[in-house]
Coordinates of C-alpha atoms and ligand atoms in Angstrom, one line a residue:
X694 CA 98.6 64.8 27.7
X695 CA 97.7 67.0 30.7
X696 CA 100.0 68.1 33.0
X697 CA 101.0 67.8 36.7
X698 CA 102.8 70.2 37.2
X699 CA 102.4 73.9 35.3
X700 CA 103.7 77.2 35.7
X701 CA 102.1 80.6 34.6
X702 CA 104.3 83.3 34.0
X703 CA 104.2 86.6 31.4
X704 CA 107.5 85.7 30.3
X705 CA 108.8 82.2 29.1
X706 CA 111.8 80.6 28.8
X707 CA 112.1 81.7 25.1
X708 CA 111.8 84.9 22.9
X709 CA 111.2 84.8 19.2
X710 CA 112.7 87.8 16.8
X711 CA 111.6 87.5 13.0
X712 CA 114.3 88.5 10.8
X713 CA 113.8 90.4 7.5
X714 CA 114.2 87.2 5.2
X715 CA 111.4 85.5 7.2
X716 CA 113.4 83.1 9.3
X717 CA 112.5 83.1 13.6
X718 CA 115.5 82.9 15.7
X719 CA 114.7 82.1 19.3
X720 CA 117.1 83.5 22.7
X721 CA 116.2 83.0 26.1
X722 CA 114.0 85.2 27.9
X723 CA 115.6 87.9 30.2
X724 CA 115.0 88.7 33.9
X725 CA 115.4 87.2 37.5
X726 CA 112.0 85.3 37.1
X727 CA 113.3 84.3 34.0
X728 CA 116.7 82.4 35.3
X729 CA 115.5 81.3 38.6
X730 CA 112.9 79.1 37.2
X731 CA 114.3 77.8 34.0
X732 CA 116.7 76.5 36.3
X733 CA 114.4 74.6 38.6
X734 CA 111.9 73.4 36.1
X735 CA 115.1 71.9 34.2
X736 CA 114.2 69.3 37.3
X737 CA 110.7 68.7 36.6
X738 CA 110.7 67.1 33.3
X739 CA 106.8 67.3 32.6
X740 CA 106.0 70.5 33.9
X741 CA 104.3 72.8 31.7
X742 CA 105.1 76.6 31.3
X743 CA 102.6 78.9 29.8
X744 CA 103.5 82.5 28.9
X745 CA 102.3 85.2 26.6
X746 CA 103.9 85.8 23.4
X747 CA 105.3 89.3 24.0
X748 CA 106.4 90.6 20.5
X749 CA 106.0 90.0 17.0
X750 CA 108.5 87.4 16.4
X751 CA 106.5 85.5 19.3
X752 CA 103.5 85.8 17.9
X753 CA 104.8 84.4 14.4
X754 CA 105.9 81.5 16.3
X755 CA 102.7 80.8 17.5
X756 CA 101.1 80.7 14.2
X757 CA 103.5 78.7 12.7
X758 CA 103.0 76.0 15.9
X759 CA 106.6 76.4 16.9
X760 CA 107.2 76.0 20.8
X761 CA 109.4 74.1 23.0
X762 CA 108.8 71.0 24.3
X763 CA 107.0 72.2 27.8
X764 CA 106.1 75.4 26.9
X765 CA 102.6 77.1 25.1
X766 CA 102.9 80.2 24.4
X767 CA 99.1 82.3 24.5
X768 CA 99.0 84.9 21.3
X769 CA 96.7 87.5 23.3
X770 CA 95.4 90.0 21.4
X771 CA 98.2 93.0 21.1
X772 CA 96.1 95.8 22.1
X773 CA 94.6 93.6 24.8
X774 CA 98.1 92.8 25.7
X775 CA 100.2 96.3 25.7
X776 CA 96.9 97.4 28.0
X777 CA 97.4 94.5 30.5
X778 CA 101.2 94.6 30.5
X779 CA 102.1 98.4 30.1
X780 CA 98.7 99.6 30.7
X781 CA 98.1 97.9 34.6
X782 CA 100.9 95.9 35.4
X783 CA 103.9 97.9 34.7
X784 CA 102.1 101.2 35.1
X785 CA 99.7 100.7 37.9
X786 CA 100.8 97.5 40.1
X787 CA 104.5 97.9 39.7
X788 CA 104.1 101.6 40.9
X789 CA 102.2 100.6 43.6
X790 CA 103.9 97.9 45.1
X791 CA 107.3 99.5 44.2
X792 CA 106.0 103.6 45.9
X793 CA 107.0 105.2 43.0
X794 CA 104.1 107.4 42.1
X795 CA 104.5 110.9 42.5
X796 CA 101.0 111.5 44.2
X797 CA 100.5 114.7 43.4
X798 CA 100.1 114.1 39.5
X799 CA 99.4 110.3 39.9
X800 CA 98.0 107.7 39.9
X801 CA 94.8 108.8 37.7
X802 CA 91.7 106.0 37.8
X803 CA 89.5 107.3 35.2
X804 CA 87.5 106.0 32.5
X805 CA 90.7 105.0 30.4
X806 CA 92.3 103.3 33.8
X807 CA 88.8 101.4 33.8
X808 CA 89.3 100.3 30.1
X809 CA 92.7 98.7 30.9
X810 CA 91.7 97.0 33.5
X811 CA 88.9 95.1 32.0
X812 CA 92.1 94.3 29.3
X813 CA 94.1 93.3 32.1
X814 CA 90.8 91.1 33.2
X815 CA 91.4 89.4 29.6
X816 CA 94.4 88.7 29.6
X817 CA 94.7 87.0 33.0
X818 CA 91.5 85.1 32.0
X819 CA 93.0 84.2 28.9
X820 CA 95.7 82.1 31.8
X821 CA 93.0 81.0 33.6
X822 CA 91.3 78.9 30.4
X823 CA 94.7 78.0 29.4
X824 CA 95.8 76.3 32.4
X825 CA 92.4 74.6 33.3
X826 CA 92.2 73.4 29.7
X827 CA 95.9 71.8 30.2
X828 CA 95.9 70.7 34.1
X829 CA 95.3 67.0 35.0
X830 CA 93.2 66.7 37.9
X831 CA 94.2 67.9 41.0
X832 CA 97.3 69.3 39.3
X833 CA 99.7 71.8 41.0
X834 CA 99.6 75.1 39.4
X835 CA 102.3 77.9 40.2
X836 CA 101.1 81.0 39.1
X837 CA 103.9 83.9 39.0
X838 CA 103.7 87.8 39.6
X839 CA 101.5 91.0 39.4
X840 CA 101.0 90.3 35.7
X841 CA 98.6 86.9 36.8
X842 CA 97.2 88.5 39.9
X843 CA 93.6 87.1 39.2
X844 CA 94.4 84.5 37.8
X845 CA 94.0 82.0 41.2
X846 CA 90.4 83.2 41.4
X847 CA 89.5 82.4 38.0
X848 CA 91.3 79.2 37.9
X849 CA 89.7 78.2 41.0
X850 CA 86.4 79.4 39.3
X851 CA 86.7 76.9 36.2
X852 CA 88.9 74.3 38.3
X853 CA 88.0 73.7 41.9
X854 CA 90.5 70.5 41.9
X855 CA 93.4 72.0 41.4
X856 CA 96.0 72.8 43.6
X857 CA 96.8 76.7 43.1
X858 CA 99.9 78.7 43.9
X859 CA 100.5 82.3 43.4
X860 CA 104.4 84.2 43.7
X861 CA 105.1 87.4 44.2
X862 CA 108.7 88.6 42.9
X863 CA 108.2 92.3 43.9
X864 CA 107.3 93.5 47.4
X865 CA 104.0 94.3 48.1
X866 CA 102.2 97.3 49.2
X867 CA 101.5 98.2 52.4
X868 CA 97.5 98.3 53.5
X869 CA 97.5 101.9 53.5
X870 CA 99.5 102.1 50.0
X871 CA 97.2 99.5 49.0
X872 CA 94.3 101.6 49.6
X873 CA 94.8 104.1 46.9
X874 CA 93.5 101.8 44.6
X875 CA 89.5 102.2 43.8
X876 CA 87.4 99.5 45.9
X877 CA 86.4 97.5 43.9
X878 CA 90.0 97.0 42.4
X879 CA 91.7 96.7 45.4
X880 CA 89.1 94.5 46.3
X881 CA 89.0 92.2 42.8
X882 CA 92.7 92.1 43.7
X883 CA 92.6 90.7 46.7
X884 CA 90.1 88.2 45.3
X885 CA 92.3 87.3 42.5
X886 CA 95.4 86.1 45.4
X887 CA 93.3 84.3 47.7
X888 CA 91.7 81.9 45.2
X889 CA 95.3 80.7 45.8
X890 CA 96.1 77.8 48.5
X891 CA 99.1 79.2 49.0
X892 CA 100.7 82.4 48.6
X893 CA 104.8 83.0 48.1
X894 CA 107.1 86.3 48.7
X895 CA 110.5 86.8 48.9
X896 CA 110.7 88.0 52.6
X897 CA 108.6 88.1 55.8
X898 CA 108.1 91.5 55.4
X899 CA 106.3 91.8 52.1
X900 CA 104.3 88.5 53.2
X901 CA 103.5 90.4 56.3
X902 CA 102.3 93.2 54.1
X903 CA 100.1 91.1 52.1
X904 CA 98.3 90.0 55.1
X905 CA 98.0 93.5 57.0
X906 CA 96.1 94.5 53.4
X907 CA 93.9 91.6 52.6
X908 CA 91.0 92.8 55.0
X909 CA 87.5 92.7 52.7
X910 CA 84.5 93.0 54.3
X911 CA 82.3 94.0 51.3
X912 CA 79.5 92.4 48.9
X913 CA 81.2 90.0 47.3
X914 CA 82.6 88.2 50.7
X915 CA 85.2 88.7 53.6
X916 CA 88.7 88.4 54.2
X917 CA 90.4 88.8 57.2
X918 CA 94.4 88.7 57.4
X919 CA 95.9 86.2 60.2
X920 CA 99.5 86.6 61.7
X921 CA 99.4 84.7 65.2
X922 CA 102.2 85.1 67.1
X923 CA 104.3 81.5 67.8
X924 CA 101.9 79.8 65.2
X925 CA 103.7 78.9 62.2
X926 CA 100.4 78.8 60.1
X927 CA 99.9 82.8 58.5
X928 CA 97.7 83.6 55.8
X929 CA 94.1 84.7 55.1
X930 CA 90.3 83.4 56.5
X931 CA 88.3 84.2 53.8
X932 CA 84.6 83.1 52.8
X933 CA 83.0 84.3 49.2
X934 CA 79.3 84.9 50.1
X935 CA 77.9 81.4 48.9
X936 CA 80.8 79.4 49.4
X937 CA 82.5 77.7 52.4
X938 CA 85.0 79.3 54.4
X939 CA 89.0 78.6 52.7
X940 CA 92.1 79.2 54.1
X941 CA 95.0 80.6 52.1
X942 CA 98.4 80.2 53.6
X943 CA 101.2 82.9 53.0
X944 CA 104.8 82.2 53.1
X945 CA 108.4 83.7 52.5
X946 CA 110.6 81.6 50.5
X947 CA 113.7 83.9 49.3
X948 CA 115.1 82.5 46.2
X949 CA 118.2 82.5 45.9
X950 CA 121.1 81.5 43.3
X951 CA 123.2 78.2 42.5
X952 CA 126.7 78.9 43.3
X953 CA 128.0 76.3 41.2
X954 CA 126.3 77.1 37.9
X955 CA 126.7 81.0 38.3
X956 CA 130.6 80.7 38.8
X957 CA 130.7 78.0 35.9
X958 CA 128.9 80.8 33.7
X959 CA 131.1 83.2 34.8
X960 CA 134.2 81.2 33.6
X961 CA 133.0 81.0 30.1
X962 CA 135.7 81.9 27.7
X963 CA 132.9 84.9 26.8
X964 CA 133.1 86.6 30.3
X965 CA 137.1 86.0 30.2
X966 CA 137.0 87.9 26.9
X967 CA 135.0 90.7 28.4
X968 CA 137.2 90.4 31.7
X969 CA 140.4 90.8 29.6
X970 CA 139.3 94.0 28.1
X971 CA 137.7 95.6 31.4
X972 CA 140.8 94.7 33.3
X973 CA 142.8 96.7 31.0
X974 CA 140.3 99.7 30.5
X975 CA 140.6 99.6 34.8
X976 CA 144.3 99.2 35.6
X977 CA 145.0 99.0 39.2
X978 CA 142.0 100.9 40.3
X979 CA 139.8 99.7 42.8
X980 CA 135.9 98.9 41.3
X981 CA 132.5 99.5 42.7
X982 CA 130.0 97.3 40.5
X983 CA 126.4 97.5 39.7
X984 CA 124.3 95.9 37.7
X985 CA 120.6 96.5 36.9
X986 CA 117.9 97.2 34.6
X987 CA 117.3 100.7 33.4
X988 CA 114.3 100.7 36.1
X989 CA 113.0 103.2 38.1
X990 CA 112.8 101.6 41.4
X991 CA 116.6 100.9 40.9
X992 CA 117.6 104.2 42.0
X993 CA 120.7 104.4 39.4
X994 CA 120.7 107.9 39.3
X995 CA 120.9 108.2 43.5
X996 CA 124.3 105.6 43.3
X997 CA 125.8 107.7 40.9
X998 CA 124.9 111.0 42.6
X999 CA 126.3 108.7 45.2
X1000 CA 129.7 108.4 43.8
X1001 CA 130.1 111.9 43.0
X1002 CA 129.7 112.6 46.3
X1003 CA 132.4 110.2 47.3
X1004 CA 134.4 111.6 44.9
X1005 CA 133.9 115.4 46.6
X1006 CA 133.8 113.9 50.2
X1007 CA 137.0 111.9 49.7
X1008 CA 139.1 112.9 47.1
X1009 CA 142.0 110.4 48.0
X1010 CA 139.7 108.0 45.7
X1011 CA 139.9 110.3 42.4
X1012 CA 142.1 108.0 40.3
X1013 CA 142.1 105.0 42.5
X1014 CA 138.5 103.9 41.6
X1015 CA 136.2 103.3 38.7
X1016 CA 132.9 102.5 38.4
X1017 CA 131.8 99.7 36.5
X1018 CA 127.8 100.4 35.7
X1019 CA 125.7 98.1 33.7
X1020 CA 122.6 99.6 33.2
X1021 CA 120.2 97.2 30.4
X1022 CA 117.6 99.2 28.9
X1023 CA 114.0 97.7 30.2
X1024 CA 110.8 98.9 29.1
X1025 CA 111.3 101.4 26.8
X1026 CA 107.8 101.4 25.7
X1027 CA 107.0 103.5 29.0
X1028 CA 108.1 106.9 28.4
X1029 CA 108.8 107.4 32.2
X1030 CA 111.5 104.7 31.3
X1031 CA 113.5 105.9 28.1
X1032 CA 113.8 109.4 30.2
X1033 CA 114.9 107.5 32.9
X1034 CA 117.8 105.4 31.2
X1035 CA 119.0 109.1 29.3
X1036 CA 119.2 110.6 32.5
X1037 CA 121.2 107.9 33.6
X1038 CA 123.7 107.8 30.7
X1039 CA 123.9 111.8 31.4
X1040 CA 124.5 111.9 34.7
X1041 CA 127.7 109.2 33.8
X1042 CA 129.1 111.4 31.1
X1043 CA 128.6 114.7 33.6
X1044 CA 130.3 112.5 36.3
X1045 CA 133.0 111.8 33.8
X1046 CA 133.3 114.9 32.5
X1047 CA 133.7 116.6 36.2
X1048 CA 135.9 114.4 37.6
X1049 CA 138.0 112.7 34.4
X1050 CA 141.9 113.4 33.1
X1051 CA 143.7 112.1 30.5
X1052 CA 144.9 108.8 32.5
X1053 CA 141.3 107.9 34.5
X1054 CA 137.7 107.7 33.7
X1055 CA 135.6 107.4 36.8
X1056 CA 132.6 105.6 35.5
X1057 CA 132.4 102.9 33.1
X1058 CA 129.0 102.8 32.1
X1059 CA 127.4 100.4 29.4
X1060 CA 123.8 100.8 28.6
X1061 CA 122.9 97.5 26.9
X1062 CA 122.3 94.0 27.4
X1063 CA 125.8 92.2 27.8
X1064 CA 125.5 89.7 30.4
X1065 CA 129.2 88.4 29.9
X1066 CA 130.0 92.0 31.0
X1067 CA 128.1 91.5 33.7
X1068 CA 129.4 88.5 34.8
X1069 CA 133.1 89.8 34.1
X1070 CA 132.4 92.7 35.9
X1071 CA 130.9 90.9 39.0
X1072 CA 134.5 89.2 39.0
X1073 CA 136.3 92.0 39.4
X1074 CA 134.0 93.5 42.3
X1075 CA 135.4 95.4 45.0
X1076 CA 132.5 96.7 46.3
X1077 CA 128.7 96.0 45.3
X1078 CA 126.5 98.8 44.9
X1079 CA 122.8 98.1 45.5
X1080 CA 120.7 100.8 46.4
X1081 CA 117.0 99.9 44.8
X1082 CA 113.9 101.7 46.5
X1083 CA 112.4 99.0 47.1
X1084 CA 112.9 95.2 45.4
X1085 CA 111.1 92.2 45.7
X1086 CA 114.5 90.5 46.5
X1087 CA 117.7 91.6 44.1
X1088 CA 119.6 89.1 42.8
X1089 CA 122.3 90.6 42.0
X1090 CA 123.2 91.4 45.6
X1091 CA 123.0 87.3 45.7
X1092 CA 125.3 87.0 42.5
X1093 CA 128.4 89.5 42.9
X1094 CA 129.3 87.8 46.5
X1095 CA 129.5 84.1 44.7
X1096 CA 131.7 85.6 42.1
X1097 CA 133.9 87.7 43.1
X1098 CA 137.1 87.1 42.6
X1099 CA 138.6 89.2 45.8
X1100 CA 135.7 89.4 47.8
X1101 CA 133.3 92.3 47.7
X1102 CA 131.8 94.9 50.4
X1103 CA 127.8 94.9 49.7
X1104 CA 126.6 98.4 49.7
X1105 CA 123.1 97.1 50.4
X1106 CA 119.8 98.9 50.4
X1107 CA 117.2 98.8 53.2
X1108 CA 114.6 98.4 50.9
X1109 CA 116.2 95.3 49.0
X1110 CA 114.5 91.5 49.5
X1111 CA 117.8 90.7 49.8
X1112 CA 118.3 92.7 53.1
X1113 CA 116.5 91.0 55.3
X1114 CA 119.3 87.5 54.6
X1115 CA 122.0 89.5 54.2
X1116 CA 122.1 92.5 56.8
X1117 CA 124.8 90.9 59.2
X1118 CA 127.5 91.1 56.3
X1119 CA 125.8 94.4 54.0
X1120 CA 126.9 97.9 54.6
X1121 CA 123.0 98.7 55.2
X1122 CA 121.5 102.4 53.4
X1123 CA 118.3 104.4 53.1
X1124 CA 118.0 104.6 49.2
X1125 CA 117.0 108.0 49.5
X1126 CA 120.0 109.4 51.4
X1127 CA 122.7 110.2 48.8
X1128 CA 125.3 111.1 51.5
X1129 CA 124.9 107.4 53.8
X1130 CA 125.4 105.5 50.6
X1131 CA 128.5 108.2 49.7
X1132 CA 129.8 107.5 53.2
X1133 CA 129.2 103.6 52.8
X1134 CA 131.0 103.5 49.6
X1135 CA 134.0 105.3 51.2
X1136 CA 133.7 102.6 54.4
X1137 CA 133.3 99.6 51.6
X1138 CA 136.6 100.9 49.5
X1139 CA 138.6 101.1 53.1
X1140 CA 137.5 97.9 54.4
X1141 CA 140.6 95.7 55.5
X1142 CA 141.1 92.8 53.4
X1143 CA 140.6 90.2 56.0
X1144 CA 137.1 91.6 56.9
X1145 CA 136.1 91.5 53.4
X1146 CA 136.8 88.4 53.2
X1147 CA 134.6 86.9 55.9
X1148 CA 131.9 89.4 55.3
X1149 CA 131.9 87.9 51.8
X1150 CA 131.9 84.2 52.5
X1151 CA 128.9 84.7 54.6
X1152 CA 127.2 86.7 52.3
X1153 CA 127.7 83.8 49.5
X1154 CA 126.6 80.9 51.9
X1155 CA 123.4 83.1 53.0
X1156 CA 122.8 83.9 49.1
X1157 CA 123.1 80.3 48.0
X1158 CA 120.9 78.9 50.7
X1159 CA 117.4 77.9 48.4
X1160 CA 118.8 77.7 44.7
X1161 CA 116.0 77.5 42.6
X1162 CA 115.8 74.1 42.7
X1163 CA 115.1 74.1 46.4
X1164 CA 113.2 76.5 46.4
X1165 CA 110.5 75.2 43.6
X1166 CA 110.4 72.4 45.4
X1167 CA 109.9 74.0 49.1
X1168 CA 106.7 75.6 47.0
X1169 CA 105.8 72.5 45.6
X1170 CA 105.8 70.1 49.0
X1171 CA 103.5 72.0 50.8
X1172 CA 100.8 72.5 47.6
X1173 CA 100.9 68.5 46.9
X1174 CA 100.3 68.0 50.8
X1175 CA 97.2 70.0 50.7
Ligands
F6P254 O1 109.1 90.5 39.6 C1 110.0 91.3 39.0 C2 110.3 90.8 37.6 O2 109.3 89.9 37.1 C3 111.7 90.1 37.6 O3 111.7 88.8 37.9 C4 112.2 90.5 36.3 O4 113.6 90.8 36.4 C5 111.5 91.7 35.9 O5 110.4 91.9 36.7 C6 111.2 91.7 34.5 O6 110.3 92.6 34.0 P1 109.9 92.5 32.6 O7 109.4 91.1 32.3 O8 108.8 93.5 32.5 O9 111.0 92.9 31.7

């Protein structure tokens, strides 16, 4: 039966591991994306979700025609796939929308850079036949993240009917940053978006962004990026030589977390177990929590350069604070990334090794997937550090203020999603500058009680404002209007 209502995403709800005696047990996919829209589709019982199958134990379940009800998984070729995913999306467009090349060395388009992206082509086409082969007519379509960036303009291609969304969970490049891709890339980029109706980010600003950078006036068409001021319609004018001028609209809708379900997750007699344990390794020390993956654009290594500056700059906390670091390892296949998670785990043991005695370890660090740490650790928050580059939004600066048992002081990033909601009540920092976010850490740790408090009640109503639920739908409305 075709569907009303699909999704598009790299990831799916479900992962697949194959164990040695043949058998395929299936867990829950990781990641913001991941949660967020599990938990709203949960509400749309006939939606569809379409995702790649991202490892062996995936790709077995394919062949054997094992899936979830509302989920197809798409067995891309391997090679095809670790060009598309590694190759473009989590070498080249992460990079770029996240500034972490280091321009000197990088990036490199060359002939191999030109092979991956024809692979990247694939594999978003591969989307593209999936979901028109499975739409109903006039169907809404929600296409997610950098991974599918063409996939809009295909789909509108094979499916003119269709009602097509695109989401962006990173930020997005600025023009300029946007121009250091070749042309015709940039260009096919741009492309890919617009065959969208509608286009979703986070914030304002990286919506902004998107339509400073979508200016094409080339052989394939132009594009010219709208923002009036006191008109609520923003987006992109575009006309593909041929066709009839469209209009794309762009939008911010910040997603943000169920309160409810989060604290009800975080009461599970796992997380007490875990909070039992961490409760005695901390004794009566204050805590500063973080939680991320091991990902470059994270900045983990600036926090805890961070916290051994607070340590030096205000010794009265040596003894009185730990902390707690939960660092997941995320793609490892990258090199870039397994040095990045070592120098991570270093830095903690040099930390450690400075600063520790017999009765106190400064930082807690655990370098693997344990979400019940997590959670347990988000109870016992004091202080939130959050100190990303840049993040699409940063969910975690959404989760620790709903669960914490005290109340915490948010140590936010400028460069966080999550700032623009939550800068009233956040302890605001440049990522790069070690010795703010040392100084912010101190001025989180002394905050009176009282203020702490407030500041977090504020911070969880602003955080819990468009639950996924919501804010599926507030995509969805606007799409089945059209
Ligand atoms: O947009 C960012 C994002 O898709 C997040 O939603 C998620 O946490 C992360 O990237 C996952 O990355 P990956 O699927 O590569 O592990």
């Amino acid at each position: 039966m075709a569907s009303q209502v699909l999704v598009a995403a790299n990831r799916g709800p479900l992962s697949y591991t194959l164990a040695a005696d043949g058998t395929l047990g299936a867990r829950r996919g990781g990641g913001g994306l991941v949660s967020g829209l599990s938990a709203a589709l949960a509400e749309q019982p006939d939606a569809l979700w379409i995702c790649a199958a991202l490892s062996e134990g995936d790709r077995e379940a394919v062949r054997r025609g094992e899936s979830e009800p509302g989920v197809r998984m798409l067995a891309v070729d391997p090679a095809v796939y670790e060009d598309a995913y590694n190759g473009i999306a989590n070498s080249v467009l992460w990079f770029l929308h996240h500034g972490l090349w280091n321009t000197p060395r990088e990036p490199v388009f060359d002939a191999e850079f030109r092979r991956r992206w024809d692979s990247y082509r694939t594999y978003n086409r591969t989307f593209a036949e999936a979901l028109a082969a499975e739409a109903a007519d006039g169907a809404a379509v929600l296409v997610q993240d950098y991974h599918l960036a063409l996939v809009p303009g295909m789909l509108r291609e094979l499916r003119p009917d269709l009602r097509i969304a695109h989401f962006t969970h990173t930020p997005w490049a600025s023009a300029d940053d946007l121009r250091r891709l070749p042309g015709d890339v940039r260009e096919e980029l741009l492309w890919g978006m617009l065959g969208a109706d509608e286009l979703g980010f986070h914030t304002w600003g990286w919506a902004s962004a998107f339509v400073a950078g979508a200016h094409v006036d080339g052989e394939g068409g132009t594009a010219q990026g709208l923002w009036p001021s006191g008109d609520p319609w923003r987006g992109v004018r575009h006309r593909r030589w041929g066709g009839p001028e469209r209009r794309t609209r762009v939008a911010a809708y910040p997603l943000g977390v169920d309160g409810e379900e989060l604290r009800a997750l975080a009461h599970r007699p796992e997380v007490e177990d875990r909070l039992a344990a961490l409760r005695a390794e901390v004794g009566d020390c204050r805590t500063i929590v973080r939680v991320d993956r091991t990902e470059l654009s994270k900045n983990i290594v600036r926090g805890l350069l961070a916290y051994r500056e607070l340590l030096t700059a205000h010794p009265e906390w040596r003894g009185r604070v730990v902390h707690l670091a939960s660092a997941y390892p995320s793609r490892q296949d990258l090199e870039v990334y397994r040095d990045y998670t070592e120098a991570v785990s270093a830095l903690a043991e040099r930390i450690n090794a400075e600063f520790g005695t017999e009765a106190w370890t400064p930082v807690l660090i655990s370098v693997k997937d344990d979400f019940a740490r997590s959670l347990a650790a988000y109870r016992m928050a004091d202080v939130a550090l959050i100190n990303p580059l840049r993040d699409g939004m940063n969910l975690v600066a959404k989760e620790i203020p709903v669960v914490s048992e005290q109340g915490c002081a948010l140590v936010l990033s400028t460069g966080a999603g999550a700032y623009e909601e939550l800068r009233e009540d956040a302890l605001g920092v440049n990522p790069y500058d070690v010795s703010e976010t040392a100084e912010a850490l101190h001025r989180a740790l002394a905050m009176p009680a009282g203020e702490r408090a407030d500041r977090t009640k504020r911070l969880a109503a602003a955080a819990t404002a468009l639950p996924p639920t919501t804010w599926l739908t507030a995509q969805l409305t606007p799409l089945l209007q059209r």
